[in-house]
PDB file of C-alpha atoms in Angstrom:
ATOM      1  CA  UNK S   1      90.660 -25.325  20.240  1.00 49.00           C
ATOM      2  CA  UNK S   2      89.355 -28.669  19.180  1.00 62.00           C
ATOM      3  CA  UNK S   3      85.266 -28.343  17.683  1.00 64.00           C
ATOM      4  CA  UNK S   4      83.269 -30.136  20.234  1.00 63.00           C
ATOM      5  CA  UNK S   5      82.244 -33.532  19.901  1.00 82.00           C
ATOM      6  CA  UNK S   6      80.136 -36.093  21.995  1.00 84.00           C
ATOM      7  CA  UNK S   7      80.455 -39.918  22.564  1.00 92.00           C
ATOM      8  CA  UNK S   8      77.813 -42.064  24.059  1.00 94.00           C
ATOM      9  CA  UNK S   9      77.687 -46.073  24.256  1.00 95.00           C
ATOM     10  CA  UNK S  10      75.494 -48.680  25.313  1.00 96.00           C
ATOM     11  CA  UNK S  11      76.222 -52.959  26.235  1.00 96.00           C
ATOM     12  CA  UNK S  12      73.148 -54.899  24.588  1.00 97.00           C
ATOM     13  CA  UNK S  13      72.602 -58.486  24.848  1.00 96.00           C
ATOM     14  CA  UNK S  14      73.326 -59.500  20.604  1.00 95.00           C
ATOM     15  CA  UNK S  15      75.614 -60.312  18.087  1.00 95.00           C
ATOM     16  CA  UNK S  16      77.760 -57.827  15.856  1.00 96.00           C
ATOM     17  CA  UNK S  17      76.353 -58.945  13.063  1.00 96.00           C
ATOM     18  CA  UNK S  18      72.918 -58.201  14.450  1.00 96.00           C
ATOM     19  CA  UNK S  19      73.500 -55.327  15.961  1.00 97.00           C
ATOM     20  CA  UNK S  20      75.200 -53.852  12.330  1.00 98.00           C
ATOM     21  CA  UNK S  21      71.924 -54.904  10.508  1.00 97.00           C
ATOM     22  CA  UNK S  22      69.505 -53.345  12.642  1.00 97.00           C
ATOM     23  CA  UNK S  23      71.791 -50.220  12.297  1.00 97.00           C
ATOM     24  CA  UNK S  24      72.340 -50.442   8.871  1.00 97.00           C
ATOM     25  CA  UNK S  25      69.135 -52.213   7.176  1.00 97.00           C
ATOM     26  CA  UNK S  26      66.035 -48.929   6.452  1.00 95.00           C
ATOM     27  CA  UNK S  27      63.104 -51.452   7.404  1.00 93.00           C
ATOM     28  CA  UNK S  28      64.701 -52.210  10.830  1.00 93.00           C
ATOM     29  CA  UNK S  29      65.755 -48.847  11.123  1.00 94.00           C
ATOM     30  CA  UNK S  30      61.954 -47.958  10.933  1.00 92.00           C
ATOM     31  CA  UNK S  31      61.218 -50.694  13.230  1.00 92.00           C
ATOM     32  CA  UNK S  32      62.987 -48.951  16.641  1.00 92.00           C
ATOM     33  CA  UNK S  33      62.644 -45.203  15.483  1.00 90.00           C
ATOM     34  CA  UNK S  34      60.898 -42.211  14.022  1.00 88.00           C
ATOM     35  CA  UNK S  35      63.744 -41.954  10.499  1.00 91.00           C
ATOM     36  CA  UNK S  36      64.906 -45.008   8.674  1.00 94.00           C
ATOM     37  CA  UNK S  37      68.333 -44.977   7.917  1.00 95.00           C
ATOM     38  CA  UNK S  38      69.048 -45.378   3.993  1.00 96.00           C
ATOM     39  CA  UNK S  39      72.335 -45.790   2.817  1.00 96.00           C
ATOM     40  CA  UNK S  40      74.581 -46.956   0.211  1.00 94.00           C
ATOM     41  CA  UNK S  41      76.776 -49.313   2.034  1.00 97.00           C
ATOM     42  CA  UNK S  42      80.105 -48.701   0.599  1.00 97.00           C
ATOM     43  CA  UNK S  43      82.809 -46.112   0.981  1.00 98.00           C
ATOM     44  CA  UNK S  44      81.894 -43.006  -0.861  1.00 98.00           C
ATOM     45  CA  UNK S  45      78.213 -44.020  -0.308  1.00 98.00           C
ATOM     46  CA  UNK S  46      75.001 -41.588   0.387  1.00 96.00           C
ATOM     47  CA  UNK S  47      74.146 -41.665   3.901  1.00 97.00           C
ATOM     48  CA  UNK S  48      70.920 -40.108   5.033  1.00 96.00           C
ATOM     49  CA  UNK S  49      68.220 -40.165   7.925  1.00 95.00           C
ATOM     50  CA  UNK S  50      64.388 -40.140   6.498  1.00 95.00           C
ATOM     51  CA  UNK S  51      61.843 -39.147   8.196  1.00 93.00           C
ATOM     52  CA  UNK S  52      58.049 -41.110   7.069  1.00 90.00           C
ATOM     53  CA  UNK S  53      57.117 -38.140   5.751  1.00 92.00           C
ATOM     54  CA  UNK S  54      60.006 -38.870   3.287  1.00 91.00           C
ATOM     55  CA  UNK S  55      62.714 -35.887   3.902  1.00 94.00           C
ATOM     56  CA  UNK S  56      66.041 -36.050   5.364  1.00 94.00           C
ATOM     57  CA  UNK S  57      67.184 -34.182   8.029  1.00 92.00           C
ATOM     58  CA  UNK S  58      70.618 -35.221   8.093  1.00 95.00           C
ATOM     59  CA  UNK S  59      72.792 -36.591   5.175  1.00 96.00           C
ATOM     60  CA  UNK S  60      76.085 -36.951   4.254  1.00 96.00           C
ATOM     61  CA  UNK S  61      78.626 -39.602   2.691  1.00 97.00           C
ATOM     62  CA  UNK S  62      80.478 -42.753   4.210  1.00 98.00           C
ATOM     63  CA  UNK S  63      84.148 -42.389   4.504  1.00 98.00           C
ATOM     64  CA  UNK S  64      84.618 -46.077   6.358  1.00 98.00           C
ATOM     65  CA  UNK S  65      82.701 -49.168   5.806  1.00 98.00           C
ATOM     66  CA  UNK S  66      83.302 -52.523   7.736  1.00 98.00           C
ATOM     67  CA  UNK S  67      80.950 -54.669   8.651  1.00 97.00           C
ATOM     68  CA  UNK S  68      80.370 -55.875  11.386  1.00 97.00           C
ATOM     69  CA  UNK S  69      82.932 -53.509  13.268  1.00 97.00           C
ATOM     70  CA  UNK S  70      82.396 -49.842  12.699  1.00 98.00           C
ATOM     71  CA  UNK S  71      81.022 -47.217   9.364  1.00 98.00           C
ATOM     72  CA  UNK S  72      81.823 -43.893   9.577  1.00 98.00           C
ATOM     73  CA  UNK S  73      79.921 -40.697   7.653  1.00 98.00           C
ATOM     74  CA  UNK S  74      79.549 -37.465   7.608  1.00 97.00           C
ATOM     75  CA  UNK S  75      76.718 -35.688   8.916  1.00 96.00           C
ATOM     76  CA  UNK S  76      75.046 -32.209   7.913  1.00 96.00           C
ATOM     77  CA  UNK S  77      71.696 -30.735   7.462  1.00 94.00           C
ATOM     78  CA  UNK S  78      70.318 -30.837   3.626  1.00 94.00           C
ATOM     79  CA  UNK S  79      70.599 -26.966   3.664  1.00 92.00           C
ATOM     80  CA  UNK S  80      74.201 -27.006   4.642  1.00 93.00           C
ATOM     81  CA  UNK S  81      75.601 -29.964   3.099  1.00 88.00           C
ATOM     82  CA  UNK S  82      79.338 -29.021   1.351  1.00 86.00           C
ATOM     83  CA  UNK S  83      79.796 -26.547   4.042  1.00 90.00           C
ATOM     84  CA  UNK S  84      82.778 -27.731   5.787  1.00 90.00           C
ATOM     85  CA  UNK S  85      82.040 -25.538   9.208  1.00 91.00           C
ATOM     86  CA  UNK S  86      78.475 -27.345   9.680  1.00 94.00           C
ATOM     87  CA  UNK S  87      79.708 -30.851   8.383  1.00 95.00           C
ATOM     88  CA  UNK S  88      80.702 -33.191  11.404  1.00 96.00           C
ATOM     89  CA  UNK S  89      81.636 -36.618  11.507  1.00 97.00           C
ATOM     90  CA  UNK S  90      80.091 -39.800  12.938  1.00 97.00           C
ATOM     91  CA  UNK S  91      81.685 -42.914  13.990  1.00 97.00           C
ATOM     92  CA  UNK S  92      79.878 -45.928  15.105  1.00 98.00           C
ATOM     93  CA  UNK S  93      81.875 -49.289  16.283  1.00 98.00           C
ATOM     94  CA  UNK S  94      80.526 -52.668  17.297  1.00 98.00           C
ATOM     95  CA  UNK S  95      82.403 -54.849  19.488  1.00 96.00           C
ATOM     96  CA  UNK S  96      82.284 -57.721  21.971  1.00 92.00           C
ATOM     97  CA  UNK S  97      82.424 -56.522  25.271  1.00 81.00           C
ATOM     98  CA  UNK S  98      82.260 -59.346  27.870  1.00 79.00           C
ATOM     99  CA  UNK S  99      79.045 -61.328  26.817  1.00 86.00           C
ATOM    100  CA  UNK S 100      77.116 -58.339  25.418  1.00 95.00           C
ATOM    101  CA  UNK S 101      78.119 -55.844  22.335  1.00 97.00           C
ATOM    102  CA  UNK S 102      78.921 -53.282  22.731  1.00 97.00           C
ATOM    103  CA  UNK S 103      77.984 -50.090  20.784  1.00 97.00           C
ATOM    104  CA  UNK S 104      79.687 -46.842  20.635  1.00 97.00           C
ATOM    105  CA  UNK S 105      79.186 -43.901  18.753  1.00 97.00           C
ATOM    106  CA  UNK S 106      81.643 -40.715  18.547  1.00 97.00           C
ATOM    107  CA  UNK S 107      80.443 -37.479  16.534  1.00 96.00           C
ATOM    108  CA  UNK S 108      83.514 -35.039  16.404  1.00 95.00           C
ATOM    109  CA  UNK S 109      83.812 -31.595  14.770  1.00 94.00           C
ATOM    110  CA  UNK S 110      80.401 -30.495  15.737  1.00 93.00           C
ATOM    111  CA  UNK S 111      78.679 -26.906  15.252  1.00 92.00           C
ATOM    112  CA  UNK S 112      78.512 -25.809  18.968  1.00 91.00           C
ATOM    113  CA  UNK S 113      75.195 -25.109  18.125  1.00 92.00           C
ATOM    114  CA  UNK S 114      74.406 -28.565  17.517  1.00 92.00           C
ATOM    115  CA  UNK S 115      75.703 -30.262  20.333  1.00 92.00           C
ATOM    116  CA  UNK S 116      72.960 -30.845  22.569  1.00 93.00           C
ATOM    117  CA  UNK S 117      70.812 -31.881  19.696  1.00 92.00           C
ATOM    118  CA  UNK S 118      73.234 -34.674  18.684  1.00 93.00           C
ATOM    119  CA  UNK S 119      73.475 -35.596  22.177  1.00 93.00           C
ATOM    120  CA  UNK S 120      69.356 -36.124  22.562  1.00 93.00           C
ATOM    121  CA  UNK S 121      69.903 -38.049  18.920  1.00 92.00           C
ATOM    122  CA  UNK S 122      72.568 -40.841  20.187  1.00 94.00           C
ATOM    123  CA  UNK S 123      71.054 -40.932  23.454  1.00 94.00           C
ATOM    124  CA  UNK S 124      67.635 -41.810  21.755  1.00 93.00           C
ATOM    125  CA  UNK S 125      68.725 -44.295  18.820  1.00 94.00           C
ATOM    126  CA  UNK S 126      70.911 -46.062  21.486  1.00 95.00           C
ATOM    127  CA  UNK S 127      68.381 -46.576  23.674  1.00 94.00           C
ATOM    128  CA  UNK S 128      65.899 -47.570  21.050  1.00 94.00           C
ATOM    129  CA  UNK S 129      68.290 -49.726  19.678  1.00 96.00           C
ATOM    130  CA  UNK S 130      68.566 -51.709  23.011  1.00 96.00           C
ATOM    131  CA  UNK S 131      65.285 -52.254  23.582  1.00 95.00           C
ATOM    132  CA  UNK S 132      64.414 -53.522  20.220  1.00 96.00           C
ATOM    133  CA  UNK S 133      67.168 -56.172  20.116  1.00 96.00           C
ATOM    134  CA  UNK S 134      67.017 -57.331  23.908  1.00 95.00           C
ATOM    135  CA  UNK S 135      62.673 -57.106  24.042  1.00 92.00           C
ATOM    136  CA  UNK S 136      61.504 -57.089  19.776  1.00 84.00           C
ATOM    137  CA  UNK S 137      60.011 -53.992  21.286  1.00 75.00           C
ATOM    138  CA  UNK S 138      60.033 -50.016  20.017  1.00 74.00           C
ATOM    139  CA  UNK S 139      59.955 -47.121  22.053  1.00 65.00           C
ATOM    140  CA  UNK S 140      58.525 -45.515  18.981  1.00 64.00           C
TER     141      UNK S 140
END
């Protein structure tokens, strides 16, 4: 039996190149939620979600990197990092849809126990994400 996964997307009025910046630059990141994203943009990079305080709850390393289009990472709590049975696997991809981008993001292998919390995640950043670049508003 295939480990569960979930995929959510969204259509926002923007540019892939925008839309990959606000995703992959910390201060923006900060701008639109409660974690900056901090990352070393290249394959083989440290990926990892901060919260202000200045911990990360999730972290894990980039396997795919190409901008504008799509980066993919793993994902796992600190504590279980290098455990392959709690280590999942997020991809994101930008494209034109029609007149709007759009934004899609697939997490595969996931704990069971972890998919309705990554589910509540995507849903969240997504729409956060949306508002910011269509409004310069945060729902943080």
């Amino acid at each position: 039996m295939d480990a569960p996964k979930v995929v959510h997307a969204v259509d926002i009025a923007s540019l892939p190149e925008l839309v990959w910046v606000a995703l992959t630059d910390a201060d923006l990141t900060a701008r639109y939620r409660d974690r900056r994203t901090v990352a070393e943009w290249e394959r083989g990079g440290i990926w990892r979600q901060v919260r202000r305080d200045g911990t990360a709850d999730f972290l894990g390393t980039l396997l795919e990197v190409d901008p504008p289009r799509r980066f993919v990472h793993t994902w796992a709590r600190p504590s279980e990092a290098g455990t392959a049975e709690r280590t999942s696997v997020v991809a994101v991809d930008i494209a034109f849809s029609g007149p709007r981008v759009r934004v899609t993001i697939t997490h595969r292998d996931l704990p069971d126990d972890q998919v309705d919390e990554a589910a509540r995640i995507w849903t969240g950043l997504l729409a956060s994400l949306q508002t910011y670049l269509e409004s310069g508003s945060s729902l943080v």
